[in-house]
Every structure is written in structure tokens, then in C-alpha cells.
Amino acid sequence: MSICAWTVLGLKPGADGTAVKRAYRRLAMRWHPDRNADPVATERFKEIRAAYDQLLEAEPVDDEEEEPAATEADSEPTPPRAADIRLNLELDLVAAALGCRQTIAYVRGKDCNTCAGTGKAGMVRTRFCPACHGSGRVRDVERVLVQCPDCGGRGFFSEQICPDCGGSGRDAYEASLEIKVPPGMLPGDELRLAGQGEMASDDLAAGDLYLTIVIRSHPLFRLSGRDLLASMPVSALQLMAGGEIRLPWFDGFLDYKLEGGLPERREIRIAGKGFPGRGRNPAGDLLIELIPVFPRQLNARQRKLLLQANAALADTLAESLPEIDAWQQMHLPS
Ligand SMILES: [Zn+2]
Ligand SMILES: [Zn+2]
């Protein structure tokens, strides 16, 4: 750490983190180009920011450093802000697809005023070390007296717990927020709620709240990108004969005209009926895998109707059942 950084912040070398933070906030308020029209303000603010970063590298005042650096280097510095809050927002698949209103509860806060977020303020209290009962020595496994590892041999702890925050350093509140989730949010998409992050204080604007969408698993549908996938059992006879079938679709259904064909697994795709589109991304497709199911039981009437159908097929044996026709011609005398 250079002396220069301390000087820029108007501090004595070695001042603690709280003092650095305070000095930075005070100077940032004064010199931030958004607040100060003086042409030298931008340069001055950059110096202050650089000095602060140098002295408190491990303790960023906001999360700008986490953003991709490429754009930030050229842009104007933003006003000092409290930290952002990042949470997951769990949604049902249908709610995410169609959009919904959600009430979210979370804890937001700000640095405790009394201790400036350090958790330390007020009287220094001394507490005897419970491990060594204040002697500074304990017996190790071989019953030899050694220095107490808990208190480093001092026999007591000095504590300076802020009375206003109980040492947490934070002034925290339960927040409840009703939000509107637009349709078509995919897992991993983020919602940003400006100003709903950590709270504003004297010299900081409020941070933002970021909600990352998590979609609960659905008993029927799966997502692949924006395609909506499901499988459904269909009567083998229906697969052969075709006709109107009803496909599952979010909370409802779609009527679909099925082509007749072989009683085999078949996938049908309905373009644009999957997960809704969003921004430049178009809606996905609905993909339903049809799984043939053969009748387990037939009553007398059903058997009769099937025999009638079978007899009707025999009338066009060469076209309908060509393998049987060929076999019969070869092996059964007519
Ligand atoms: Zn406090
Ligand atoms: Zn001890």
C-alpha cells in the first residue's frame, strides 16, 4: 500500500477499514461526476476510487467489480451504491411460461450507523476464556500444560460489541415485495428490481435486487431450451386409425388431428406451442411422444368389432397385410 492512496483519502497510513470506507463515501459524495459539475471532478473521483480499491481490495463497496470489466473501463463511474442482493425465484413451469405475480419475502438492510458496519462500538468488555478459565493454559492429550489455543494464552477476550446491532454490523429488515414475472422466463434468466437491494443510507443509494429464475420440476413437461416435451399413452388402435386426440398443454389442452399410421412410438411437433418467446427469442415447439398401448382386455362386443375389422382387412389383404398375403399364397393351398 502506498502512502499516496492514504493521502488521497485524507487518512493517516494504517487507518482501519471503517475509516477507509467512511473517507471514501464522504469524498465520493463530494466528487462524483453525477453530483459535481467541476471539470476536474471525474479525474478526482477516479483517483479516490483507485485509492479506495487499493486499500480495500477485498471489500468492494458495491458489486461493480463483478460485472464484465470490458464495458466498465470506458463508462463513467456510477454513484456509490449499497450492495445488490441476489436471490433465486422458484416458479412452477406453468407460472413461468404464462407469467405470474409473486410475493417475495427477504431480508434487506444497511450498515449499522453506530458501528459503520463493523459490529464493533462502545465499551470494550473483557470476557474470560471458557476453555482455560482465564489461566491461558490447558492440558493437551498427554496431560502436559500448553498455551490455550482458544485465547492464544491471554486467558481473556476483549470484545467491543455494538449495542445497536448486537455485533452483526447490520440494520436488517424483513421486506416483502409483490413482483410481476413476465411470461417466458427460462431457468437462469434474471429479473432486476432497481433499488430493492441493500438499503440506502446517508451516503449510498440503494442496491438492486436480482432474482434468478429456477423452475420446479413438472410432473409431465420437461423443457429443452424453449421446447416443451412430454409423452402420453395412446391406444394402438387410435394410432392406426388416426382422428382427433387431445394433447396436454400447460394448464389446458390442444385438440390435434392425428394421422393414421403404424401403432409405434411417434413424436408429434407443433411449432410455436412450446414455451413462449421472449425478446428476440421466438416461442419453442410442443413435442409430444405418443406411446402405443394395446388393449389388455376385450369384452364380447369389442372382440366382435375387432373381428369385423380384421375380416374387412382380409378383403384387401394384398394391400393391407402384404406379408400375410404372400405367406398364404406360398404355404396355404387355396
Ligand atoms: Zn452496530
Ligand atoms: Zn484460553
mmCIF file with all atom_site columns, N, CA, C and O in Angstrom, residues 90-99 184-185 214-223 227-229 250 275-276:
data_model
loop_
_atom_site.group_PDB
_atom_site.id
_atom_site.type_symbol
_atom_site.label_atom_id
_atom_site.label_alt_id
_atom_site.label_comp_id
_atom_site.label_asym_id
_atom_site.label_entity_id
_atom_site.label_seq_id
_atom_site.pdbx_PDB_ins_code
_atom_site.Cartn_x
_atom_site.Cartn_y
_atom_site.Cartn_z
_atom_site.occupancy
_atom_site.B_iso_or_equiv
_atom_site.pdbx_formal_charge
_atom_site.auth_seq_id
_atom_site.auth_comp_id
_atom_site.auth_asym_id
_atom_site.auth_atom_id
_atom_site.pdbx_PDB_model_num
ATOM 1   N N  . GLU A 1 90  ? -38.102 -19.304 -7.255  1.00 0.00 ? 90  GLU A N  1
ATOM 2   C CA . GLU A 1 90  ? -38.606 -20.608 -7.712  1.00 0.00 ? 90  GLU A CA 1
ATOM 3   C C  . GLU A 1 90  ? -40.007 -20.466 -8.248  1.00 0.00 ? 90  GLU A C  1
ATOM 4   O O  . GLU A 1 90  ? -40.888 -19.924 -7.576  1.00 0.00 ? 90  GLU A O  1
ATOM 5   N N  . LEU A 1 91  ? -40.232 -20.976 -9.453  1.00 0.00 ? 91  LEU A N  1
ATOM 6   C CA . LEU A 1 91  ? -41.550 -20.864 -10.071 1.00 0.00 ? 91  LEU A CA 1
ATOM 7   C C  . LEU A 1 91  ? -41.985 -22.229 -10.591 1.00 0.00 ? 91  LEU A C  1
ATOM 8   O O  . LEU A 1 91  ? -41.148 -23.050 -10.962 1.00 0.00 ? 91  LEU A O  1
ATOM 9   N N  . ASP A 1 92  ? -43.304 -22.449 -10.629 1.00 0.00 ? 92  ASP A N  1
ATOM 10  C CA . ASP A 1 92  ? -43.831 -23.594 -11.361 1.00 0.00 ? 92  ASP A CA 1
ATOM 11  C C  . ASP A 1 92  ? -43.617 -23.337 -12.843 1.00 0.00 ? 92  ASP A C  1
ATOM 12  O O  . ASP A 1 92  ? -43.639 -22.184 -13.274 1.00 0.00 ? 92  ASP A O  1
ATOM 13  N N  . LEU A 1 93  ? -43.491 -24.420 -13.585 1.00 0.00 ? 93  LEU A N  1
ATOM 14  C CA . LEU A 1 93  ? -43.251 -24.287 -15.018 1.00 0.00 ? 93  LEU A CA 1
ATOM 15  C C  . LEU A 1 93  ? -44.376 -23.500 -15.698 1.00 0.00 ? 93  LEU A C  1
ATOM 16  O O  . LEU A 1 93  ? -44.127 -22.623 -16.526 1.00 0.00 ? 93  LEU A O  1
ATOM 17  N N  . VAL A 1 94  ? -45.597 -23.785 -15.312 1.00 0.00 ? 94  VAL A N  1
ATOM 18  C CA . VAL A 1 94  ? -46.729 -23.110 -15.964 1.00 0.00 ? 94  VAL A CA 1
ATOM 19  C C  . VAL A 1 94  ? -46.727 -21.613 -15.615 1.00 0.00 ? 94  VAL A C  1
ATOM 20  O O  . VAL A 1 94  ? -46.952 -20.765 -16.485 1.00 0.00 ? 94  VAL A O  1
ATOM 21  N N  . ALA A 1 95  ? -46.430 -21.294 -14.358 1.00 0.00 ? 95  ALA A N  1
ATOM 22  C CA . ALA A 1 95  ? -46.388 -19.886 -13.946 1.00 0.00 ? 95  ALA A CA 1
ATOM 23  C C  . ALA A 1 95  ? -45.281 -19.143 -14.692 1.00 0.00 ? 95  ALA A C  1
ATOM 24  O O  . ALA A 1 95  ? -45.474 -17.995 -15.114 1.00 0.00 ? 95  ALA A O  1
ATOM 25  N N  . ALA A 1 96  ? -44.147 -19.804 -14.863 1.00 0.00 ? 96  ALA A N  1
ATOM 26  C CA . ALA A 1 96  ? -43.040 -19.164 -15.582 1.00 0.00 ? 96  ALA A CA 1
ATOM 27  C C  . ALA A 1 96  ? -43.405 -18.958 -17.046 1.00 0.00 ? 96  ALA A C  1
ATOM 28  O O  . ALA A 1 96  ? -43.079 -17.931 -17.643 1.00 0.00 ? 96  ALA A O  1
ATOM 29  N N  . ALA A 1 97  ? -44.085 -19.920 -17.617 1.00 0.00 ? 97  ALA A N  1
ATOM 30  C CA . ALA A 1 97  ? -44.446 -19.826 -19.037 1.00 0.00 ? 97  ALA A CA 1
ATOM 31  C C  . ALA A 1 97  ? -45.447 -18.695 -19.261 1.00 0.00 ? 97  ALA A C  1
ATOM 32  O O  . ALA A 1 97  ? -45.281 -17.877 -20.164 1.00 0.00 ? 97  ALA A O  1
ATOM 33  N N  . LEU A 1 98  ? -46.460 -18.648 -18.431 1.00 0.00 ? 98  LEU A N  1
ATOM 34  C CA . LEU A 1 98  ? -47.570 -17.727 -18.686 1.00 0.00 ? 98  LEU A CA 1
ATOM 35  C C  . LEU A 1 98  ? -47.382 -16.374 -18.010 1.00 0.00 ? 98  LEU A C  1
ATOM 36  O O  . LEU A 1 98  ? -48.122 -15.441 -18.279 1.00 0.00 ? 98  LEU A O  1
ATOM 37  N N  . GLY A 1 99  ? -46.377 -16.273 -17.115 1.00 0.00 ? 99  GLY A N  1
ATOM 38  C CA . GLY A 1 99  ? -46.204 -15.044 -16.346 1.00 0.00 ? 99  GLY A CA 1
ATOM 39  C C  . GLY A 1 99  ? -47.071 -15.117 -15.103 1.00 0.00 ? 99  GLY A C  1
ATOM 40  O O  . GLY A 1 99  ? -48.079 -15.827 -15.081 1.00 0.00 ? 99  GLY A O  1
ATOM 41  N N  . GLY A 1 184 ? -42.554 -16.331 -20.117 1.00 0.00 ? 184 GLY A N  1
ATOM 42  C CA . GLY A 1 184 ? -41.432 -16.843 -20.898 1.00 0.00 ? 184 GLY A CA 1
ATOM 43  C C  . GLY A 1 184 ? -40.076 -16.724 -20.251 1.00 0.00 ? 184 GLY A C  1
ATOM 44  O O  . GLY A 1 184 ? -39.066 -16.755 -20.944 1.00 0.00 ? 184 GLY A O  1
ATOM 45  N N  . MET A 1 185 ? -40.005 -16.598 -18.923 1.00 0.00 ? 185 MET A N  1
ATOM 46  C CA . MET A 1 185 ? -38.704 -16.553 -18.247 1.00 0.00 ? 185 MET A CA 1
ATOM 47  C C  . MET A 1 185 ? -38.174 -17.981 -18.117 1.00 0.00 ? 185 MET A C  1
ATOM 48  O O  . MET A 1 185 ? -38.849 -18.856 -17.578 1.00 0.00 ? 185 MET A O  1
ATOM 49  N N  . VAL A 1 214 ? -35.616 -20.056 -11.153 1.00 0.00 ? 214 VAL A N  1
ATOM 50  C CA . VAL A 1 214 ? -35.445 -21.506 -11.012 1.00 0.00 ? 214 VAL A CA 1
ATOM 51  C C  . VAL A 1 214 ? -36.824 -22.103 -11.261 1.00 0.00 ? 214 VAL A C  1
ATOM 52  O O  . VAL A 1 214 ? -37.810 -21.630 -10.695 1.00 0.00 ? 214 VAL A O  1
ATOM 53  N N  . ILE A 1 215 ? -36.888 -23.095 -12.131 1.00 0.00 ? 215 ILE A N  1
ATOM 54  C CA . ILE A 1 215 ? -38.193 -23.692 -12.439 1.00 0.00 ? 215 ILE A CA 1
ATOM 55  C C  . ILE A 1 215 ? -38.280 -25.067 -11.798 1.00 0.00 ? 215 ILE A C  1
ATOM 56  O O  . ILE A 1 215 ? -37.410 -25.904 -12.008 1.00 0.00 ? 215 ILE A O  1
ATOM 57  N N  . ARG A 1 216 ? -39.325 -25.264 -10.990 1.00 0.00 ? 216 ARG A N  1
ATOM 58  C CA . ARG A 1 216 ? -39.518 -26.556 -10.319 1.00 0.00 ? 216 ARG A CA 1
ATOM 59  C C  . ARG A 1 216 ? -39.818 -27.632 -11.350 1.00 0.00 ? 216 ARG A C  1
ATOM 60  O O  . ARG A 1 216 ? -40.413 -27.348 -12.391 1.00 0.00 ? 216 ARG A O  1
ATOM 61  N N  . SER A 1 217 ? -39.445 -28.858 -11.029 1.00 0.00 ? 217 SER A N  1
ATOM 62  C CA . SER A 1 217 ? -39.721 -29.925 -11.987 1.00 0.00 ? 217 SER A CA 1
ATOM 63  C C  . SER A 1 217 ? -41.234 -30.129 -12.057 1.00 0.00 ? 217 SER A C  1
ATOM 64  O O  . SER A 1 217 ? -41.958 -29.940 -11.082 1.00 0.00 ? 217 SER A O  1
ATOM 65  N N  . HIS A 1 218 ? -41.703 -30.450 -13.259 1.00 0.00 ? 218 HIS A N  1
ATOM 66  C CA . HIS A 1 218 ? -43.133 -30.569 -13.526 1.00 0.00 ? 218 HIS A CA 1
ATOM 67  C C  . HIS A 1 218 ? -43.456 -32.053 -13.694 1.00 0.00 ? 218 HIS A C  1
ATOM 68  O O  . HIS A 1 218 ? -42.646 -32.793 -14.240 1.00 0.00 ? 218 HIS A O  1
ATOM 69  N N  . PRO A 1 219 ? -44.627 -32.500 -13.227 1.00 0.00 ? 219 PRO A N  1
ATOM 70  C CA . PRO A 1 219 ? -44.926 -33.934 -13.322 1.00 0.00 ? 219 PRO A CA 1
ATOM 71  C C  . PRO A 1 219 ? -45.023 -34.439 -14.761 1.00 0.00 ? 219 PRO A C  1
ATOM 72  O O  . PRO A 1 219 ? -44.872 -35.631 -14.989 1.00 0.00 ? 219 PRO A O  1
ATOM 73  N N  . LEU A 1 220 ? -45.266 -33.585 -15.705 1.00 0.00 ? 220 LEU A N  1
ATOM 74  C CA . LEU A 1 220 ? -45.426 -34.041 -17.088 1.00 0.00 ? 220 LEU A CA 1
ATOM 75  C C  . LEU A 1 220 ? -44.393 -33.432 -18.036 1.00 0.00 ? 220 LEU A C  1
ATOM 76  O O  . LEU A 1 220 ? -43.734 -34.138 -18.789 1.00 0.00 ? 220 LEU A O  1
ATOM 77  N N  . PHE A 1 221 ? -44.243 -32.125 -17.975 1.00 0.00 ? 221 PHE A N  1
ATOM 78  C CA . PHE A 1 221 ? -43.450 -31.452 -19.007 1.00 0.00 ? 221 PHE A CA 1
ATOM 79  C C  . PHE A 1 221 ? -41.991 -31.319 -18.613 1.00 0.00 ? 221 PHE A C  1
ATOM 80  O O  . PHE A 1 221 ? -41.662 -31.156 -17.438 1.00 0.00 ? 221 PHE A O  1
ATOM 81  N N  . ARG A 1 222 ? -41.141 -31.375 -19.641 1.00 0.00 ? 222 ARG A N  1
ATOM 82  C CA . ARG A 1 222 ? -39.740 -31.015 -19.482 1.00 0.00 ? 222 ARG A CA 1
ATOM 83  C C  . ARG A 1 222 ? -39.448 -29.891 -20.466 1.00 0.00 ? 222 ARG A C  1
ATOM 84  O O  . ARG A 1 222 ? -40.108 -29.790 -21.496 1.00 0.00 ? 222 ARG A O  1
ATOM 85  N N  . LEU A 1 223 ? -38.419 -29.102 -20.157 1.00 0.00 ? 223 LEU A N  1
ATOM 86  C CA . LEU A 1 223 ? -38.018 -28.033 -21.064 1.00 0.00 ? 223 LEU A CA 1
ATOM 87  C C  . LEU A 1 223 ? -36.712 -28.410 -21.724 1.00 0.00 ? 223 LEU A C  1
ATOM 88  O O  . LEU A 1 223 ? -35.810 -28.932 -21.083 1.00 0.00 ? 223 LEU A O  1
ATOM 89  N N  . ASP A 1 227 ? -38.361 -25.535 -26.100 1.00 0.00 ? 227 ASP A N  1
ATOM 90  C CA . ASP A 1 227 ? -39.260 -26.616 -26.500 1.00 0.00 ? 227 ASP A CA 1
ATOM 91  C C  . ASP A 1 227 ? -39.829 -27.279 -25.254 1.00 0.00 ? 227 ASP A C  1
ATOM 92  O O  . ASP A 1 227 ? -39.139 -27.446 -24.251 1.00 0.00 ? 227 ASP A O  1
ATOM 93  N N  . LEU A 1 228 ? -41.100 -27.635 -25.372 1.00 0.00 ? 228 LEU A N  1
ATOM 94  C CA . LEU A 1 228 ? -41.820 -28.231 -24.247 1.00 0.00 ? 228 LEU A CA 1
ATOM 95  C C  . LEU A 1 228 ? -42.053 -29.700 -24.602 1.00 0.00 ? 228 LEU A C  1
ATOM 96  O O  . LEU A 1 228 ? -42.682 -29.997 -25.616 1.00 0.00 ? 228 LEU A O  1
ATOM 97  N N  . LEU A 1 229 ? -41.505 -30.605 -23.783 1.00 0.00 ? 229 LEU A N  1
ATOM 98  C CA . LEU A 1 229 ? -41.527 -32.032 -24.109 1.00 0.00 ? 229 LEU A CA 1
ATOM 99  C C  . LEU A 1 229 ? -42.397 -32.792 -23.118 1.00 0.00 ? 229 LEU A C  1
ATOM 100 O O  . LEU A 1 229 ? -42.351 -32.523 -21.910 1.00 0.00 ? 229 LEU A O  1
ATOM 101 N N  . PHE A 1 250 ? -49.768 -26.899 -21.046 1.00 0.00 ? 250 PHE A N  1
ATOM 102 C CA . PHE A 1 250 ? -49.760 -26.090 -19.832 1.00 0.00 ? 250 PHE A CA 1
ATOM 103 C C  . PHE A 1 250 ? -50.932 -26.494 -18.942 1.00 0.00 ? 250 PHE A C  1
ATOM 104 O O  . PHE A 1 250 ? -51.064 -27.665 -18.615 1.00 0.00 ? 250 PHE A O  1
ATOM 105 N N  . PHE A 1 275 ? -42.729 -23.303 -24.934 1.00 0.00 ? 275 PHE A N  1
ATOM 106 C CA . PHE A 1 275 ? -42.548 -22.190 -24.005 1.00 0.00 ? 275 PHE A CA 1
ATOM 107 C C  . PHE A 1 275 ? -42.618 -20.883 -24.788 1.00 0.00 ? 275 PHE A C  1
ATOM 108 O O  . PHE A 1 275 ? -42.059 -20.771 -25.874 1.00 0.00 ? 275 PHE A O  1
ATOM 109 N N  . PRO A 1 276 ? -43.307 -19.872 -24.262 1.00 0.00 ? 276 PRO A N  1
ATOM 110 C CA . PRO A 1 276 ? -43.470 -18.623 -25.012 1.00 0.00 ? 276 PRO A CA 1
ATOM 111 C C  . PRO A 1 276 ? -42.126 -17.948 -25.319 1.00 0.00 ? 276 PRO A C  1
ATOM 112 O O  . PRO A 1 276 ? -41.159 -18.129 -24.589 1.00 0.00 ? 276 PRO A O  1
#
